[in-house]
Amino acid sequence: MKLTADSIEKRWLAGIILVGLAARVVTVVILDIQPDSDYLSYQTMALNLLEGKGIIDSMGNHAMYNVGYPLFILAPVFALFGADLLAAQLVNAVLGIASTAMCYAIANEAGAGRIGRLLAAALWALYLPSWLYAEYLAKENLMTPLMLGVTWCALRLTKGISVKNAAGCGTLLGLLALTGNAGLALVTVVMAALLLAPARKGLKFAALLITFITSGVIATPWMIRNIYAIGAPVLNTNGGFNLYLGNNPAATGYFVSIADTPRGPTWNTLRGEGEARASETLQREAVDWILEHPRRFVELALRKAVLFWTPPLHEGKGQGSTMETVARRIWLLQFGVLTIAAIGGAFLSGLRTRHIGLVWLAIAAYTGVHMIFYVIFRYREPIMPLLAVLAAANLEVLWLRWGYERVHSRSTRNALAAFVGKGLPTYASIRCRLRTYR
């Protein structure tokens, strides 16, 4: 039976997913990194829940950390397999593959052709840091597919508003509210998508209302729990803490320990007044500092934007092994390729579409959040798949524009044309030009 181009594409996608999954599984099996810091807190939250102690982290806090990852991922895994790190890490690997599939779906909604769709999936499947983070019990493992899901829903809203799409956006945003607050920056993408949607204003407003109601239904129970646990209807108590770390006399743009800030000597005393009170106090002090030093705040914000997208030139702690050195070089190379290819697409008129624009808006909004708080390289990872989508779009267009012209073999050209078939990108100006190659 002769395979169709669509069948071949599905087989390629399946192969990419399997390769990405295998890479992640091998990584988590080989590495043996015990949870510490945030990762230990997420593990402790899940284990305490299963032991009937409630959701409490390793420092005794009830709502300092986001609850989504330990509640929806770690707790079910530990309930089924016991406190088995490998089981949780293998689930992280599956989440990474879900993100790979979402890259393909987003590229498709953004107008990519067959090559662009597959390339977007491949770029993320083979992105080395995404393998390594499967080893860590980090909330970013869940944040990434959720953020990609919101972006995908937003792109679909631009083509037609439906209750299903609006509720889908709301569900994903509600889960993001519980998993990683920074992901809520994508609300701007959903709102922009609704503005661009071909629908009446009343329908757009109804869709926005459905989105917010759905997200509220998911997030509100946890806020009610926190009223009873800490006396405040909040998603978590690290907002004021993080705002202060990024905006105080000792702030550098990167994470700094609370011990190295003016609050250091009195931090333990403040903590003793309760999580909610401590968060409110730190938030107030951060806002006061911003109002008193507006120029320094702007300078820091711009510095954070640069730091957020700084290539991974840093070294790890201690003397790194040869394997670690090689991994960091590969990471730097991949980051450079994705960044240059994505930015290069901005200079192609055919890629200046509303859908590509929404993807850029998602990246800009997520970057903007970290300009207010502080930067850790790990925080960049959830948005990197969208950079892969943009890079794939640019590389596909360059290939289709000039690649065909340089293929001198008629049989090879025919084979390429047969594979691409109707799978040309839908960027209008490019599509018209490329018809001449078929």
Short mmCIF file of N, CA and C in Angstrom, two decimals, residues 144-299:
data_model
loop_
_atom_site.label_atom_id
_atom_site.label_comp_id
_atom_site.label_asym_id
_atom_site.label_seq_id
_atom_site.Cartn_x
_atom_site.Cartn_y
_atom_site.Cartn_z
N THR A 144 5.59 23.93 31.28
CA THR A 144 5.88 24.01 29.85
C THR A 144 4.72 23.54 28.99
N PRO A 145 4.19 22.32 29.16
CA PRO A 145 3.05 21.93 28.32
C PRO A 145 1.81 22.77 28.58
N LEU A 146 1.62 23.25 29.81
CA LEU A 146 0.47 24.10 30.09
C LEU A 146 0.56 25.42 29.33
N MET A 147 1.74 26.04 29.33
CA MET A 147 1.92 27.30 28.61
C MET A 147 1.78 27.09 27.11
N LEU A 148 2.28 25.99 26.61
CA LEU A 148 2.12 25.70 25.19
C LEU A 148 0.65 25.47 24.87
N GLY A 149 -0.07 24.83 25.78
CA GLY A 149 -1.49 24.61 25.57
C GLY A 149 -2.26 25.92 25.49
N VAL A 150 -1.94 26.87 26.35
CA VAL A 150 -2.59 28.19 26.31
C VAL A 150 -2.31 28.88 24.98
N THR A 151 -1.07 28.82 24.53
CA THR A 151 -0.71 29.44 23.25
C THR A 151 -1.47 28.80 22.10
N TRP A 152 -1.56 27.48 22.10
CA TRP A 152 -2.30 26.76 21.06
C TRP A 152 -3.77 27.16 21.05
N CYS A 153 -4.39 27.21 22.23
CA CYS A 153 -5.79 27.61 22.33
C CYS A 153 -5.99 29.04 21.83
N ALA A 154 -5.05 29.92 22.17
CA ALA A 154 -5.15 31.31 21.73
C ALA A 154 -5.10 31.41 20.21
N LEU A 155 -4.21 30.66 19.59
CA LEU A 155 -4.12 30.68 18.13
C LEU A 155 -5.41 30.16 17.50
N ARG A 156 -6.03 29.19 18.10
CA ARG A 156 -7.29 28.66 17.58
C ARG A 156 -8.42 29.67 17.74
N LEU A 157 -8.37 30.46 18.80
CA LEU A 157 -9.40 31.48 19.01
C LEU A 157 -9.40 32.52 17.89
N THR A 158 -8.24 32.79 17.30
CA THR A 158 -8.18 33.79 16.23
C THR A 158 -8.91 33.32 14.98
N LYS A 159 -9.14 32.02 14.88
CA LYS A 159 -9.80 31.47 13.69
C LYS A 159 -11.29 31.23 13.90
N GLY A 160 -11.72 31.35 15.14
CA GLY A 160 -13.13 31.14 15.43
C GLY A 160 -13.34 30.91 16.91
N ILE A 161 -14.26 31.67 17.49
CA ILE A 161 -14.52 31.57 18.92
C ILE A 161 -15.54 30.47 19.18
N SER A 162 -15.25 29.65 20.16
CA SER A 162 -16.19 28.61 20.58
C SER A 162 -16.10 28.46 22.09
N VAL A 163 -17.16 27.94 22.67
CA VAL A 163 -17.17 27.70 24.12
C VAL A 163 -16.07 26.72 24.49
N LYS A 164 -15.85 25.73 23.62
CA LYS A 164 -14.84 24.71 23.89
C LYS A 164 -13.45 25.33 23.98
N ASN A 165 -13.10 26.20 23.02
CA ASN A 165 -11.78 26.82 23.03
C ASN A 165 -11.62 27.77 24.22
N ALA A 166 -12.66 28.55 24.50
CA ALA A 166 -12.59 29.49 25.62
C ALA A 166 -12.45 28.75 26.94
N ALA A 167 -13.23 27.68 27.11
CA ALA A 167 -13.14 26.89 28.34
C ALA A 167 -11.79 26.18 28.43
N GLY A 168 -11.26 25.77 27.28
CA GLY A 168 -9.94 25.14 27.27
C GLY A 168 -8.86 26.10 27.72
N CYS A 169 -8.92 27.33 27.22
CA CYS A 169 -7.96 28.36 27.66
C CYS A 169 -8.09 28.59 29.16
N GLY A 170 -9.33 28.69 29.63
CA GLY A 170 -9.55 28.94 31.05
C GLY A 170 -9.03 27.81 31.92
N THR A 171 -9.25 26.58 31.48
CA THR A 171 -8.77 25.43 32.24
C THR A 171 -7.26 25.44 32.36
N LEU A 172 -6.59 25.69 31.25
CA LEU A 172 -5.13 25.71 31.25
C LEU A 172 -4.59 26.87 32.08
N LEU A 173 -5.24 28.03 32.00
CA LEU A 173 -4.80 29.18 32.80
C LEU A 173 -5.03 28.91 34.29
N GLY A 174 -6.13 28.24 34.62
CA GLY A 174 -6.36 27.88 36.01
C GLY A 174 -5.29 26.96 36.55
N LEU A 175 -4.91 25.98 35.74
CA LEU A 175 -3.84 25.06 36.14
C LEU A 175 -2.51 25.79 36.24
N LEU A 176 -2.28 26.75 35.35
CA LEU A 176 -1.05 27.55 35.42
C LEU A 176 -1.02 28.40 36.68
N ALA A 177 -2.18 28.93 37.08
CA ALA A 177 -2.23 29.74 38.29
C ALA A 177 -1.77 28.93 39.50
N LEU A 178 -2.05 27.63 39.48
CA LEU A 178 -1.65 26.77 40.59
C LEU A 178 -0.22 26.25 40.43
N THR A 179 0.28 26.24 39.19
CA THR A 179 1.58 25.61 38.91
C THR A 179 2.71 26.61 38.83
N GLY A 180 2.48 27.75 38.18
CA GLY A 180 3.54 28.74 38.02
C GLY A 180 2.94 30.08 37.64
N ASN A 181 2.93 31.02 38.58
CA ASN A 181 2.27 32.31 38.36
C ASN A 181 2.78 33.05 37.15
N ALA A 182 4.07 32.91 36.85
CA ALA A 182 4.64 33.64 35.71
C ALA A 182 3.93 33.28 34.41
N GLY A 183 3.41 32.06 34.33
CA GLY A 183 2.71 31.63 33.12
C GLY A 183 1.44 32.41 32.86
N LEU A 184 0.90 33.07 33.90
CA LEU A 184 -0.31 33.86 33.71
C LEU A 184 -0.07 35.08 32.84
N ALA A 185 1.18 35.35 32.52
CA ALA A 185 1.48 36.42 31.56
C ALA A 185 0.82 36.13 30.22
N LEU A 186 0.52 34.87 29.95
CA LEU A 186 -0.08 34.50 28.67
C LEU A 186 -1.55 34.90 28.58
N VAL A 187 -2.10 35.43 29.65
CA VAL A 187 -3.45 36.02 29.56
C VAL A 187 -3.46 37.09 28.48
N THR A 188 -2.35 37.82 28.35
CA THR A 188 -2.27 38.87 27.32
C THR A 188 -2.41 38.27 25.92
N VAL A 189 -1.89 37.08 25.72
CA VAL A 189 -1.97 36.42 24.41
C VAL A 189 -3.42 36.02 24.12
N VAL A 190 -4.10 35.50 25.12
CA VAL A 190 -5.51 35.12 24.95
C VAL A 190 -6.35 36.35 24.63
N MET A 191 -6.12 37.44 25.34
CA MET A 191 -6.89 38.66 25.10
C MET A 191 -6.60 39.23 23.71
N ALA A 192 -5.34 39.19 23.30
CA ALA A 192 -4.99 39.66 21.96
C ALA A 192 -5.64 38.78 20.89
N ALA A 193 -5.67 37.48 21.13
CA ALA A 193 -6.29 36.55 20.18
C ALA A 193 -7.77 36.85 20.04
N LEU A 194 -8.43 37.16 21.15
CA LEU A 194 -9.86 37.48 21.09
C LEU A 194 -10.10 38.77 20.31
N LEU A 195 -9.21 39.74 20.46
CA LEU A 195 -9.33 40.98 19.70
C LEU A 195 -9.20 40.73 18.20
N LEU A 196 -8.36 39.77 17.83
CA LEU A 196 -8.13 39.47 16.42
C LEU A 196 -9.17 38.52 15.84
N ALA A 197 -9.94 37.89 16.69
CA ALA A 197 -10.90 36.88 16.23
C ALA A 197 -11.99 37.51 15.38
N PRO A 198 -12.41 36.81 14.31
CA PRO A 198 -13.49 37.31 13.44
C PRO A 198 -14.85 37.05 14.07
N ALA A 199 -15.21 37.87 15.06
CA ALA A 199 -16.48 37.66 15.76
C ALA A 199 -17.00 38.98 16.30
N ARG A 200 -18.26 38.99 16.69
CA ARG A 200 -18.86 40.19 17.27
C ARG A 200 -18.27 40.48 18.64
N LYS A 201 -18.32 41.74 19.05
CA LYS A 201 -17.76 42.14 20.34
C LYS A 201 -18.42 41.39 21.49
N GLY A 202 -19.74 41.19 21.39
CA GLY A 202 -20.45 40.48 22.45
C GLY A 202 -19.95 39.06 22.61
N LEU A 203 -19.69 38.40 21.48
CA LEU A 203 -19.19 37.03 21.53
C LEU A 203 -17.78 36.98 22.10
N LYS A 204 -16.97 37.97 21.75
CA LYS A 204 -15.61 38.04 22.29
C LYS A 204 -15.64 38.22 23.81
N PHE A 205 -16.54 39.10 24.26
CA PHE A 205 -16.64 39.33 25.70
C PHE A 205 -17.11 38.07 26.41
N ALA A 206 -18.07 37.37 25.80
CA ALA A 206 -18.57 36.13 26.40
C ALA A 206 -17.46 35.09 26.51
N ALA A 207 -16.63 35.01 25.46
CA ALA A 207 -15.52 34.05 25.47
C ALA A 207 -14.52 34.40 26.57
N LEU A 208 -14.25 35.70 26.73
CA LEU A 208 -13.32 36.13 27.78
C LEU A 208 -13.89 35.80 29.16
N LEU A 209 -15.19 36.01 29.30
CA LEU A 209 -15.86 35.71 30.57
C LEU A 209 -15.79 34.22 30.89
N ILE A 210 -16.03 33.39 29.87
CA ILE A 210 -15.94 31.94 30.06
C ILE A 210 -14.53 31.54 30.47
N THR A 211 -13.55 32.16 29.83
CA THR A 211 -12.14 31.86 30.15
C THR A 211 -11.83 32.17 31.60
N PHE A 212 -12.23 33.35 32.06
CA PHE A 212 -11.93 33.75 33.43
C PHE A 212 -12.73 32.93 34.46
N ILE A 213 -13.98 32.63 34.14
CA ILE A 213 -14.79 31.84 35.07
C ILE A 213 -14.21 30.44 35.21
N THR A 214 -13.83 29.84 34.08
CA THR A 214 -13.27 28.49 34.11
C THR A 214 -11.98 28.45 34.91
N SER A 215 -11.11 29.42 34.67
CA SER A 215 -9.85 29.45 35.42
C SER A 215 -10.10 29.68 36.90
N GLY A 216 -11.09 30.51 37.21
CA GLY A 216 -11.42 30.77 38.61
C GLY A 216 -11.96 29.55 39.32
N VAL A 217 -12.77 28.76 38.61
CA VAL A 217 -13.32 27.53 39.21
C VAL A 217 -12.20 26.59 39.62
N ILE A 218 -11.13 26.56 38.84
CA ILE A 218 -10.01 25.66 39.13
C ILE A 218 -9.13 26.20 40.26
N ALA A 219 -8.87 27.51 40.25
CA ALA A 219 -7.93 28.08 41.22
C ALA A 219 -8.56 28.43 42.56
N THR A 220 -9.85 28.73 42.57
CA THR A 220 -10.49 29.22 43.80
C THR A 220 -10.45 28.24 44.98
N PRO A 221 -10.68 26.94 44.77
CA PRO A 221 -10.63 26.02 45.93
C PRO A 221 -9.31 26.10 46.71
N TRP A 222 -8.20 26.26 45.99
CA TRP A 222 -6.91 26.36 46.68
C TRP A 222 -6.82 27.67 47.45
N MET A 223 -7.38 28.74 46.92
CA MET A 223 -7.36 30.02 47.62
C MET A 223 -8.23 29.95 48.88
N ILE A 224 -9.35 29.24 48.79
CA ILE A 224 -10.20 29.06 49.97
C ILE A 224 -9.45 28.26 51.03
N ARG A 225 -8.74 27.23 50.58
CA ARG A 225 -7.94 26.44 51.52
C ARG A 225 -6.95 27.32 52.25
N ASN A 226 -6.34 28.27 51.52
CA ASN A 226 -5.32 29.12 52.12
C ASN A 226 -5.92 30.12 53.11
N ILE A 227 -7.19 30.44 52.95
CA ILE A 227 -7.84 31.29 53.96
C ILE A 227 -7.81 30.58 55.31
N TYR A 228 -8.11 29.30 55.29
CA TYR A 228 -8.12 28.53 56.53
C TYR A 228 -6.70 28.21 57.02
N ALA A 229 -5.77 28.00 56.07
CA ALA A 229 -4.41 27.59 56.45
C ALA A 229 -3.55 28.75 56.93
N ILE A 230 -3.64 29.89 56.23
CA ILE A 230 -2.74 31.01 56.55
C ILE A 230 -3.48 32.34 56.72
N GLY A 231 -4.81 32.31 56.54
CA GLY A 231 -5.58 33.53 56.77
C GLY A 231 -5.62 34.50 55.62
N ALA A 232 -5.27 34.05 54.41
CA ALA A 232 -5.29 34.95 53.25
C ALA A 232 -5.70 34.18 51.99
N PRO A 233 -6.58 34.75 51.15
CA PRO A 233 -7.03 34.09 49.92
C PRO A 233 -6.04 34.27 48.78
N VAL A 234 -4.89 33.64 48.88
CA VAL A 234 -3.82 33.81 47.89
C VAL A 234 -3.50 32.48 47.24
N LEU A 235 -2.85 32.55 46.07
CA LEU A 235 -2.39 31.33 45.40
C LEU A 235 -1.14 30.79 46.07
N ASN A 236 -0.28 31.70 46.52
CA ASN A 236 0.93 31.32 47.25
C ASN A 236 1.45 32.54 47.99
N THR A 237 2.44 32.34 48.80
CA THR A 237 2.98 33.46 49.59
C THR A 237 4.40 33.84 49.17
N ASN A 238 4.79 33.47 47.96
CA ASN A 238 6.14 33.83 47.52
C ASN A 238 6.15 35.06 46.61
N GLY A 239 4.97 35.63 46.33
CA GLY A 239 4.92 36.80 45.46
C GLY A 239 5.68 37.98 46.03
N GLY A 240 5.35 38.34 47.27
CA GLY A 240 6.05 39.45 47.91
C GLY A 240 7.52 39.15 48.13
N PHE A 241 7.81 37.90 48.47
CA PHE A 241 9.19 37.46 48.69
C PHE A 241 10.01 37.65 47.42
N ASN A 242 9.49 37.15 46.30
CA ASN A 242 10.22 37.25 45.03
C ASN A 242 10.32 38.69 44.53
N LEU A 243 9.27 39.47 44.75
CA LEU A 243 9.31 40.87 44.34
C LEU A 243 10.40 41.61 45.11
N TYR A 244 10.53 41.30 46.38
CA TYR A 244 11.55 41.96 47.20
C TYR A 244 12.95 41.54 46.78
N LEU A 245 13.15 40.26 46.49
CA LEU A 245 14.48 39.81 46.08
C LEU A 245 14.92 40.49 44.79
N GLY A 246 13.97 40.85 43.95
CA GLY A 246 14.32 41.51 42.69
C GLY A 246 14.36 43.01 42.77
N ASN A 247 13.88 43.58 43.90
CA ASN A 247 13.79 45.03 44.01
C ASN A 247 14.12 45.49 45.43
N ASN A 248 15.41 45.56 45.70
CA ASN A 248 15.90 46.04 46.99
C ASN A 248 17.30 46.60 46.77
N PRO A 249 17.88 47.26 47.74
CA PRO A 249 19.20 47.87 47.53
C PRO A 249 20.29 46.89 47.11
N ALA A 250 20.13 45.61 47.41
CA ALA A 250 21.15 44.62 47.07
C ALA A 250 20.83 43.85 45.79
N ALA A 251 19.74 44.19 45.11
CA ALA A 251 19.30 43.44 43.93
C ALA A 251 20.31 43.55 42.79
N THR A 252 20.51 42.45 42.08
CA THR A 252 21.45 42.41 40.96
C THR A 252 20.78 42.04 39.64
N GLY A 253 19.56 41.58 39.69
CA GLY A 253 18.89 41.05 38.50
C GLY A 253 18.74 39.55 38.58
N TYR A 254 19.76 38.90 39.13
CA TYR A 254 19.70 37.47 39.39
C TYR A 254 19.07 37.23 40.77
N PHE A 255 18.84 35.97 41.07
CA PHE A 255 18.38 35.60 42.41
C PHE A 255 19.47 35.95 43.43
N VAL A 256 19.07 36.56 44.52
CA VAL A 256 19.98 36.78 45.65
C VAL A 256 19.31 36.23 46.90
N SER A 257 20.09 35.70 47.78
CA SER A 257 19.55 35.15 49.02
C SER A 257 18.98 36.27 49.88
N ILE A 258 17.90 35.98 50.57
CA ILE A 258 17.31 36.96 51.47
C ILE A 258 18.32 37.38 52.55
N ALA A 259 19.27 36.49 52.84
CA ALA A 259 20.29 36.79 53.85
C ALA A 259 21.21 37.91 53.39
N ASP A 260 21.30 38.12 52.07
CA ASP A 260 22.20 39.14 51.52
C ASP A 260 21.49 40.46 51.25
N THR A 261 20.27 40.59 51.71
CA THR A 261 19.50 41.82 51.53
C THR A 261 19.38 42.55 52.87
N PRO A 262 18.92 43.79 52.86
CA PRO A 262 18.73 44.51 54.13
C PRO A 262 17.79 43.79 55.10
N ARG A 263 16.93 42.93 54.58
CA ARG A 263 16.00 42.19 55.43
C ARG A 263 16.64 40.96 56.08
N GLY A 264 17.85 40.63 55.66
CA GLY A 264 18.50 39.42 56.15
C GLY A 264 18.51 39.25 57.65
N PRO A 265 18.99 40.26 58.41
CA PRO A 265 19.09 40.09 59.87
C PRO A 265 17.74 39.88 60.56
N THR A 266 16.66 40.38 59.98
CA THR A 266 15.34 40.28 60.64
C THR A 266 14.40 39.31 59.94
N TRP A 267 14.92 38.56 58.97
CA TRP A 267 14.06 37.68 58.19
C TRP A 267 13.39 36.61 59.05
N ASN A 268 14.13 35.96 59.89
CA ASN A 268 13.55 34.89 60.72
C ASN A 268 12.47 35.44 61.66
N THR A 269 12.68 36.63 62.15
CA THR A 269 11.66 37.25 63.01
C THR A 269 10.39 37.52 62.21
N LEU A 270 10.57 38.03 60.99
CA LEU A 270 9.42 38.31 60.14
C LEU A 270 8.68 37.03 59.77
N ARG A 271 9.43 35.98 59.49
CA ARG A 271 8.80 34.69 59.17
C ARG A 271 7.93 34.20 60.32
N GLY A 272 8.37 34.50 61.53
CA GLY A 272 7.62 34.06 62.70
C GLY A 272 6.25 34.70 62.81
N GLU A 273 6.04 35.80 62.07
CA GLU A 273 4.74 36.47 62.10
C GLU A 273 3.73 35.82 61.15
N GLY A 274 4.19 34.81 60.40
CA GLY A 274 3.28 34.12 59.50
C GLY A 274 3.63 34.36 58.04
N GLU A 275 3.30 33.37 57.20
CA GLU A 275 3.63 33.46 55.77
C GLU A 275 2.98 34.66 55.10
N ALA A 276 1.68 34.82 55.33
CA ALA A 276 0.95 35.88 54.65
C ALA A 276 1.47 37.25 55.07
N ARG A 277 1.69 37.43 56.36
CA ARG A 277 2.19 38.71 56.88
C ARG A 277 3.58 39.00 56.32
N ALA A 278 4.44 38.00 56.27
CA ALA A 278 5.79 38.19 55.74
C ALA A 278 5.75 38.59 54.28
N SER A 279 4.89 37.93 53.50
CA SER A 279 4.78 38.24 52.08
C SER A 279 4.27 39.66 51.87
N GLU A 280 3.26 40.05 52.63
CA GLU A 280 2.71 41.41 52.51
C GLU A 280 3.75 42.46 52.88
N THR A 281 4.52 42.20 53.93
CA THR A 281 5.54 43.15 54.37
C THR A 281 6.63 43.31 53.31
N LEU A 282 7.11 42.20 52.77
CA LEU A 282 8.15 42.26 51.75
C LEU A 282 7.64 42.93 50.48
N GLN A 283 6.40 42.67 50.13
CA GLN A 283 5.83 43.32 48.95
C GLN A 283 5.75 44.83 49.14
N ARG A 284 5.33 45.25 50.31
CA ARG A 284 5.23 46.68 50.59
C ARG A 284 6.61 47.33 50.55
N GLU A 285 7.61 46.67 51.11
CA GLU A 285 8.96 47.23 51.11
C GLU A 285 9.52 47.29 49.69
N ALA A 286 9.21 46.29 48.86
CA ALA A 286 9.68 46.30 47.47
C ALA A 286 9.03 47.44 46.69
N VAL A 287 7.73 47.62 46.87
CA VAL A 287 7.02 48.70 46.17
C VAL A 287 7.55 50.06 46.62
N ASP A 288 7.77 50.21 47.91
CA ASP A 288 8.32 51.47 48.43
C ASP A 288 9.69 51.76 47.80
N TRP A 289 10.52 50.73 47.70
CA TRP A 289 11.85 50.91 47.11
C TRP A 289 11.73 51.31 45.64
N ILE A 290 10.80 50.68 44.91
CA ILE A 290 10.59 51.01 43.49
C ILE A 290 10.16 52.46 43.33
N LEU A 291 9.23 52.91 44.17
CA LEU A 291 8.74 54.28 44.07
C LEU A 291 9.82 55.29 44.45
N GLU A 292 10.70 54.91 45.35
CA GLU A 292 11.78 55.81 45.77
C GLU A 292 12.95 55.80 44.79
N HIS A 293 13.09 54.73 44.02
CA HIS A 293 14.22 54.60 43.08
C HIS A 293 13.71 54.17 41.70
N PRO A 294 12.88 54.99 41.05
CA PRO A 294 12.31 54.59 39.76
C PRO A 294 13.36 54.37 38.67
N ARG A 295 14.39 55.20 38.67
CA ARG A 295 15.42 55.03 37.64
C ARG A 295 16.17 53.72 37.83
N ARG A 296 16.53 53.41 39.07
CA ARG A 296 17.22 52.15 39.35
C ARG A 296 16.34 50.96 39.00
N PHE A 297 15.03 51.09 39.26
CA PHE A 297 14.09 50.01 38.93
C PHE A 297 14.08 49.75 37.42
N VAL A 298 14.03 50.82 36.63
CA VAL A 298 14.02 50.66 35.17
C VAL A 298 15.33 50.05 34.70
N GLU A 299 16.44 50.53 35.25
CA GLU A 299 17.75 49.97 34.87
C GLU A 299 17.82 48.48 35.19
#
